[in-house]
Each structure stands twice: as C-alpha cells, then as structure tokens.
Amino acid sequence: MSPLTRHDTDGFAASVSIRSGSGRATHDRVLRLLPRFTTRDAAAHHATTEGLAWVARTQDRDAAIDTEQEHPWPRKN
C-alpha cells in the first residue's frame, strides 16, 4: 500500500495505491480520495488511513467468502 499526494489549485489531493496478486497476476488499485487538504501531511495521513481500512474490509470479505465456500448454508440435499 502506497499513500500518494498531489498539489493542485484546490490544495493537496490524497490517493492510495494498493498492490495485490503476485507474478504475472500482480495489479494495482488506485483510490482517489476526497476531500482536499491544506497540507501534504494531512493528505498522506488520510490516504494511509483509508488504504488500511480498505485492505481490512477486503480481507474480512475474502475470509467470509472462504468460510461460506467451505460450509455453504443452507445445504441442499
């Protein structure tokens, strides 16, 4: 996960790049975030916080999907 900032006329924009996969299946997801910030540090902090939250939600969702596939409910006879 890499927090990114960019300065423009409205202040500092926050983005975060999240890499997943491995080898030839590696890809990056880039999230562009709002609002704009008055300092680069504030934008970087927001990007880091949002990126970590996104990763946590994704891991929780993937764990739930794995559990569902192991023990599908309701079971069909």
Short mmCIF file of C-alpha atoms in Angstrom, two decimals, residues 1-47:
data_model
loop_
_atom_site.label_atom_id
_atom_site.label_comp_id
_atom_site.label_asym_id
_atom_site.label_seq_id
_atom_site.Cartn_x
_atom_site.Cartn_y
_atom_site.Cartn_z
CA MET A 1 0.00 0.00 0.00
CA SER A 2 1.41 3.38 -1.00
CA PRO A 3 -0.16 6.68 0.04
CA LEU A 4 0.10 9.37 -2.64
CA THR A 5 -0.37 13.14 -2.57
CA ARG A 6 -0.59 15.73 -5.33
CA HIS A 7 -0.76 19.51 -5.07
CA ASP A 8 -3.20 21.40 -7.26
CA THR A 9 -5.05 24.71 -7.14
CA ASP A 10 -7.55 23.39 -4.55
CA GLY A 11 -4.92 22.10 -2.10
CA PHE A 12 -3.50 18.62 -1.68
CA ALA A 13 -5.24 15.62 -3.19
CA ALA A 14 -4.95 12.23 -1.48
CA SER A 15 -4.77 8.88 -3.26
CA VAL A 16 -3.61 5.42 -2.31
CA SER A 17 -2.21 2.63 -4.46
CA ILE A 18 -2.90 -0.93 -3.28
CA ARG A 19 -0.97 -3.76 -4.94
CA SER A 20 -2.28 -7.30 -4.91
CA GLY A 21 -1.52 -10.62 -6.53
CA SER A 22 1.89 -11.94 -7.47
CA GLY A 23 3.96 -12.58 -10.56
CA ARG A 24 2.06 -12.04 -13.78
CA ALA A 25 -1.20 -11.62 -11.83
CA THR A 26 0.02 -8.52 -9.94
CA HIS A 27 -2.11 -5.41 -10.28
CA ASP A 28 -2.54 -2.06 -8.57
CA ARG A 29 -5.81 -0.48 -7.50
CA VAL A 30 -5.66 3.30 -7.11
CA LEU A 31 -8.25 5.01 -4.91
CA ARG A 32 -8.65 8.78 -5.36
CA LEU A 33 -9.97 10.28 -2.16
CA LEU A 34 -11.87 13.36 -1.06
CA PRO A 35 -11.76 15.95 0.46
CA ARG A 36 -8.80 18.16 -0.48
CA PHE A 37 -6.34 19.05 2.30
CA THR A 38 -4.38 22.15 3.20
CA THR A 39 -1.17 20.21 3.97
CA ARG A 40 0.65 17.34 2.32
CA ASP A 41 0.94 15.56 5.70
CA ALA A 42 -2.82 15.66 6.26
CA ALA A 43 -3.45 14.26 2.76
CA ALA A 44 -0.88 11.48 3.29
CA HIS A 45 -2.38 10.59 6.68
CA HIS A 46 -5.88 10.39 5.17
CA ALA A 47 -4.62 8.22 2.29
#
